[in-house]
């Protein structure tokens, strides 16, 4: 399962990109709005930092507007992916853009049948929202599992991108449920690496090394 960051913040992106494990970025209008920067310039900057797919969402609600915005966004960088919502207009836009050879991430997916529609419209990614389903007492990870199973049975190429991730447990469960990609906030990405026993282990190894360093240094120098 590939690991994406769900943010438009350049500092957050640079920090995680430096680890060498960042496969791509997803943004949405709420995340871009927080950065108070020109949308196109920001996406182009992100696309320079991360060589993997970077999703940028259309804001029009009619098919013609989405197609116009999508065609424009697709020219911003070679690794940009156009994001369209899972509405009838979004499906129409996805279908047209995909036929043009533009990669589309169909977002705001909350059911298996919606995911099937996105796939039929030629989506490159479909993004089921795990956390927002959990928030209303539905099973977000169960949805990832069902869509992944359906795509496998039907030999559908559209990639399942688990989105709206709230915690590290979601990441493990999304991977086990068959997600191709998981996108997560910066805070959750940092939680993936952190373990108190790792910190304690590094601390005790270094303390032991400091105590022994004269003797081990002498041996190593021989
Ligand atoms: C996905 O591409 C979305 O940007 C995102 O995961 C939404 O998550 P939220 O429910 O935390 O807003």
Tab-separated table of C-alpha atoms and ligand atoms in Angstrom:
chain	number	residue	atom	x	y	z
A	1	UNK	CA	0.000	0.000	0.000
A	2	UNK	CA	1.385	3.390	-0.992
A	3	UNK	CA	1.489	6.190	1.572
A	4	UNK	CA	0.220	9.681	0.686
A	5	UNK	CA	0.031	12.851	2.775
A	6	UNK	CA	-3.326	14.627	2.925
A	7	UNK	CA	-2.166	18.239	3.137
A	8	UNK	CA	-1.264	21.327	1.112
A	9	UNK	CA	1.248	22.560	3.710
A	10	UNK	CA	4.740	22.766	2.195
A	11	UNK	CA	6.614	22.373	5.504
A	12	UNK	CA	4.654	19.211	6.339
A	13	UNK	CA	5.303	17.837	2.844
A	14	UNK	CA	9.048	18.627	2.949
A	15	UNK	CA	9.414	17.005	6.387
A	16	UNK	CA	7.814	13.682	5.399
A	17	UNK	CA	9.335	13.674	1.878
A	18	UNK	CA	12.779	13.745	3.540
A	19	UNK	CA	12.044	10.331	5.107
A	20	UNK	CA	12.012	8.766	1.611
A	21	UNK	CA	8.656	7.019	2.144
A	22	UNK	CA	6.224	9.565	0.702
A	23	UNK	CA	4.474	8.276	-2.439
A	24	UNK	CA	2.097	11.148	-3.203
A	25	UNK	CA	-0.150	13.978	-1.989
A	26	UNK	CA	-3.869	14.613	-1.829
A	27	UNK	CA	-5.307	18.076	-1.354
A	28	UNK	CA	-8.852	19.386	-1.253
A	29	UNK	CA	-10.338	22.916	-1.284
A	30	UNK	CA	-10.433	23.052	2.547
A	31	UNK	CA	-6.742	22.107	2.858
A	32	UNK	CA	-5.648	24.505	0.072
A	33	UNK	CA	-7.765	27.319	1.582
A	34	UNK	CA	-5.866	27.036	4.895
A	35	UNK	CA	-2.549	27.842	3.157
A	36	UNK	CA	-3.709	31.248	1.795
A	37	UNK	CA	-1.543	30.915	-1.331
A	38	UNK	CA	-2.234	30.934	-5.056
A	39	UNK	CA	-3.740	27.498	-5.860
A	40	UNK	CA	-1.805	26.898	-9.083
A	41	UNK	CA	1.563	28.030	-7.669
A	42	UNK	CA	1.059	25.954	-4.532
A	43	UNK	CA	0.216	22.788	-6.485
A	44	UNK	CA	3.190	23.353	-8.796
A	45	UNK	CA	5.491	23.742	-5.783
A	46	UNK	CA	4.111	20.527	-4.231
A	47	UNK	CA	4.625	18.727	-7.553
A	48	UNK	CA	8.287	19.758	-7.504
A	49	UNK	CA	8.836	18.365	-3.999
A	50	UNK	CA	6.980	15.088	-4.569
A	51	UNK	CA	7.451	13.138	-7.800
A	52	UNK	CA	4.427	10.873	-7.155
A	53	UNK	CA	0.782	11.746	-7.888
A	54	UNK	CA	-0.525	15.063	-6.467
A	55	UNK	CA	-4.328	15.463	-6.436
A	56	UNK	CA	-5.822	18.929	-6.998
A	57	UNK	CA	-9.595	19.304	-6.835
A	58	UNK	CA	-11.964	21.158	-9.148
A	59	UNK	CA	-14.429	23.569	-7.496
A	60	UNK	CA	-17.010	23.923	-10.270
A	61	UNK	CA	-20.198	21.946	-9.693
A	62	UNK	CA	-21.386	21.622	-13.292
A	63	UNK	CA	-19.810	19.141	-15.735
A	64	UNK	CA	-18.642	21.787	-18.225
A	65	UNK	CA	-16.976	23.821	-15.470
A	66	UNK	CA	-15.329	20.722	-13.974
A	67	UNK	CA	-14.025	19.663	-17.398
A	68	UNK	CA	-12.675	23.161	-18.073
A	69	UNK	CA	-10.945	23.338	-14.665
A	70	UNK	CA	-9.727	19.727	-14.970
A	71	UNK	CA	-8.118	20.359	-18.364
A	72	UNK	CA	-6.392	23.431	-16.950
A	73	UNK	CA	-5.178	21.686	-13.741
A	74	UNK	CA	-3.835	18.765	-15.805
A	75	UNK	CA	-1.400	21.167	-17.519
A	76	UNK	CA	0.093	22.459	-14.237
A	77	UNK	CA	2.583	19.587	-13.761
A	78	UNK	CA	3.248	16.126	-15.200
A	79	UNK	CA	2.344	14.402	-11.903
A	80	UNK	CA	-0.873	16.291	-11.140
A	81	UNK	CA	-4.119	14.297	-10.797
A	82	UNK	CA	-7.490	16.022	-11.246
A	83	UNK	CA	-9.871	15.420	-8.360
A	84	UNK	CA	-13.657	15.417	-9.005
A	85	UNK	CA	-16.455	14.748	-6.512
A	86	UNK	CA	-18.607	11.640	-6.797
A	87	UNK	CA	-21.691	13.439	-8.141
A	88	UNK	CA	-23.431	12.936	-11.507
A	89	UNK	CA	-21.544	16.006	-12.803
A	90	UNK	CA	-18.283	14.646	-11.361
A	91	UNK	CA	-18.807	11.300	-13.098
A	92	UNK	CA	-19.494	13.072	-16.390
A	93	UNK	CA	-16.342	15.163	-15.976
A	94	UNK	CA	-14.316	12.080	-14.994
A	95	UNK	CA	-15.544	10.219	-18.036
A	96	UNK	CA	-14.627	13.065	-20.429
A	97	UNK	CA	-11.271	13.854	-18.781
A	98	UNK	CA	-10.296	10.166	-18.642
A	99	UNK	CA	-11.053	9.788	-22.352
A	100	UNK	CA	-8.692	12.774	-22.923
A	101	UNK	CA	-5.980	10.759	-21.115
A	102	UNK	CA	-6.173	12.858	-17.917
A	103	UNK	CA	-5.892	10.934	-14.644
A	104	UNK	CA	-8.832	11.543	-12.286
A	105	UNK	CA	-9.230	10.889	-8.549
A	106	UNK	CA	-12.959	10.575	-7.812
A	107	UNK	CA	-13.411	11.770	-4.253
A	108	UNK	CA	-16.123	11.777	-1.569
A	109	UNK	CA	-16.983	8.099	-2.122
A	110	UNK	CA	-19.182	6.598	0.593
A	111	UNK	CA	-20.540	3.381	-0.968
A	112	UNK	CA	-19.410	0.407	-3.028
A	113	UNK	CA	-21.826	1.256	-5.831
A	114	UNK	CA	-20.436	4.791	-6.000
A	115	UNK	CA	-16.965	3.261	-6.354
A	116	UNK	CA	-18.223	1.039	-9.191
A	117	UNK	CA	-19.613	4.127	-10.956
A	118	UNK	CA	-16.276	5.930	-10.566
A	119	UNK	CA	-14.491	2.935	-12.073
A	120	UNK	CA	-16.928	2.811	-15.006
A	121	UNK	CA	-16.288	6.530	-15.569
A	122	UNK	CA	-12.590	5.709	-15.981
A	123	UNK	CA	-11.302	6.954	-12.606
A	124	UNK	CA	-7.591	6.400	-11.960
A	125	UNK	CA	-8.197	6.593	-8.182
A	126	UNK	CA	-11.400	6.370	-6.165
A	127	UNK	CA	-11.281	7.825	-2.645
A	128	UNK	CA	-13.598	6.216	-0.052
A	129	UNK	CA	-13.722	8.359	3.128
A	130	UNK	CA	-13.103	6.101	6.140
A	131	UNK	CA	-13.227	8.596	9.033
A	132	UNK	CA	-16.339	10.447	7.908
A	133	UNK	CA	-18.220	7.116	7.781
A	134	UNK	CA	-16.915	6.105	11.227
A	135	UNK	CA	-18.077	9.538	12.456
A	136	UNK	CA	-21.689	8.617	11.616
A	137	UNK	CA	-21.438	5.153	13.160
A	138	UNK	CA	-20.803	3.317	9.874
A	139	UNK	CA	-17.887	1.018	9.068
A	140	UNK	CA	-15.300	2.965	7.038
A	141	UNK	CA	-12.756	0.140	6.861
A	142	UNK	CA	-15.571	-2.281	5.929
A	143	UNK	CA	-16.187	-0.093	2.870
A	144	UNK	CA	-12.505	-0.298	1.842
A	145	UNK	CA	-12.676	-4.075	2.195
A	146	UNK	CA	-15.840	-4.385	0.101
A	147	UNK	CA	-14.634	-2.080	-2.702
A	148	UNK	CA	-11.233	-3.828	-2.844
A	149	UNK	CA	-12.929	-7.240	-3.024
A	150	UNK	CA	-15.323	-6.078	-5.743
A	151	UNK	CA	-12.516	-4.547	-7.827
A	152	UNK	CA	-10.511	-7.788	-7.519
A	153	UNK	CA	-13.451	-10.001	-8.548
A	154	UNK	CA	-14.285	-7.686	-11.446
A	155	UNK	CA	-10.637	-7.115	-12.507
A	156	UNK	CA	-11.118	-3.341	-12.193
A	157	UNK	CA	-7.893	-1.330	-12.524
A	158	UNK	CA	-9.064	1.784	-10.627
A	159	UNK	CA	-6.919	2.145	-7.487
A	160	UNK	CA	-8.600	2.267	-4.063
A	161	UNK	CA	-7.285	5.303	-2.157
A	162	UNK	CA	-8.391	5.160	1.495
A	163	UNK	CA	-9.010	8.759	2.611
A	164	UNK	CA	-10.337	10.648	5.639
A	165	UNK	CA	-7.925	8.794	7.902
A	166	UNK	CA	-8.063	9.689	11.585
A	167	UNK	CA	-5.473	7.451	13.314
A	168	UNK	CA	-2.650	4.925	12.757
A	169	UNK	CA	-4.972	1.943	13.331
A	170	UNK	CA	-6.878	3.018	10.203
A	171	UNK	CA	-3.632	2.631	8.203
A	172	UNK	CA	-3.007	-0.979	9.272
A	173	UNK	CA	-6.643	-1.903	8.743
A	174	UNK	CA	-6.842	-0.190	5.330
A	175	UNK	CA	-3.731	-2.112	4.206
A	176	UNK	CA	-5.195	-5.421	5.431
A	177	UNK	CA	-8.519	-4.573	3.749
A	178	UNK	CA	-6.728	-4.271	0.389
A	179	UNK	CA	-6.400	-0.495	-0.155
A	180	UNK	CA	-3.840	0.376	-2.840
A	181	UNK	CA	-3.061	3.745	-1.242
A	182	UNK	CA	-3.772	5.456	2.056
A	183	UNK	CA	-3.703	9.233	2.428
A	184	UNK	CA	-3.330	10.645	5.909
A	185	UNK	CA	-2.819	13.916	7.782
A	186	UNK	CA	0.729	14.906	8.827
A	187	UNK	CA	-0.060	14.074	12.468
A	188	UNK	CA	-1.010	10.482	11.615
A	189	UNK	CA	2.061	10.045	9.376
A	190	UNK	CA	4.244	11.015	12.355
A	191	UNK	CA	2.332	8.655	14.634
A	192	UNK	CA	3.240	5.755	12.285
A	193	UNK	CA	6.942	5.984	13.121
A	194	UNK	CA	6.752	6.745	16.781
A	195	UNK	CA	7.021	4.068	19.487
A	196	UNK	CA	8.083	4.665	23.109
A	197	UNK	CA	10.188	1.478	23.140
A	198	UNK	CA	12.124	2.667	20.064
A	199	UNK	CA	12.947	5.972	21.825
A	200	UNK	CA	13.841	4.141	25.052
A	201	UNK	CA	15.992	1.643	23.126
A	202	UNK	CA	17.965	4.386	21.326
A	203	UNK	CA	18.472	6.185	24.650
A	204	UNK	CA	19.787	3.091	26.457
A	205	UNK	CA	22.035	2.025	23.533
A	206	UNK	CA	23.600	5.498	23.488
A	207	UNK	CA	24.050	5.548	27.280
A	208	UNK	CA	25.799	2.139	27.164
A	209	UNK	CA	27.951	3.321	24.241
A	210	UNK	CA	28.987	6.452	26.134
A	211	UNK	CA	30.071	4.323	29.114
A	212	UNK	CA	32.049	1.887	26.938
A	213	UNK	CA	33.251	4.221	24.230
A	214	UNK	CA	36.936	4.394	25.250
A	215	UNK	CA	37.349	0.614	25.174
A	216	UNK	CA	35.252	-0.062	22.069
A	217	UNK	CA	36.880	2.875	20.273
A	218	UNK	CA	40.338	1.396	21.003
A	219	UNK	CA	39.286	-2.039	19.722
A	220	UNK	CA	37.742	-0.567	16.563
A	221	UNK	CA	40.926	1.409	15.843
A	222	UNK	CA	43.166	-1.714	15.832
B	1	LIG	C1	-9.014	13.025	0.617
B	1	LIG	O1	-8.454	13.154	-0.454
B	1	LIG	C2	-9.494	14.135	1.453
B	1	LIG	O2	-8.674	15.262	1.232
B	1	LIG	C3	-9.420	13.843	2.931
B	1	LIG	O3	-8.909	12.584	3.218
B	1	LIG	C4	-10.591	14.293	3.725
B	1	LIG	O4	-10.414	13.939	5.061
B	1	LIG	P1	-11.249	14.559	6.266
B	1	LIG	O5	-12.477	13.759	6.450
B	1	LIG	O6	-10.336	14.433	7.441
B	1	LIG	O7	-11.541	16.000	5.900
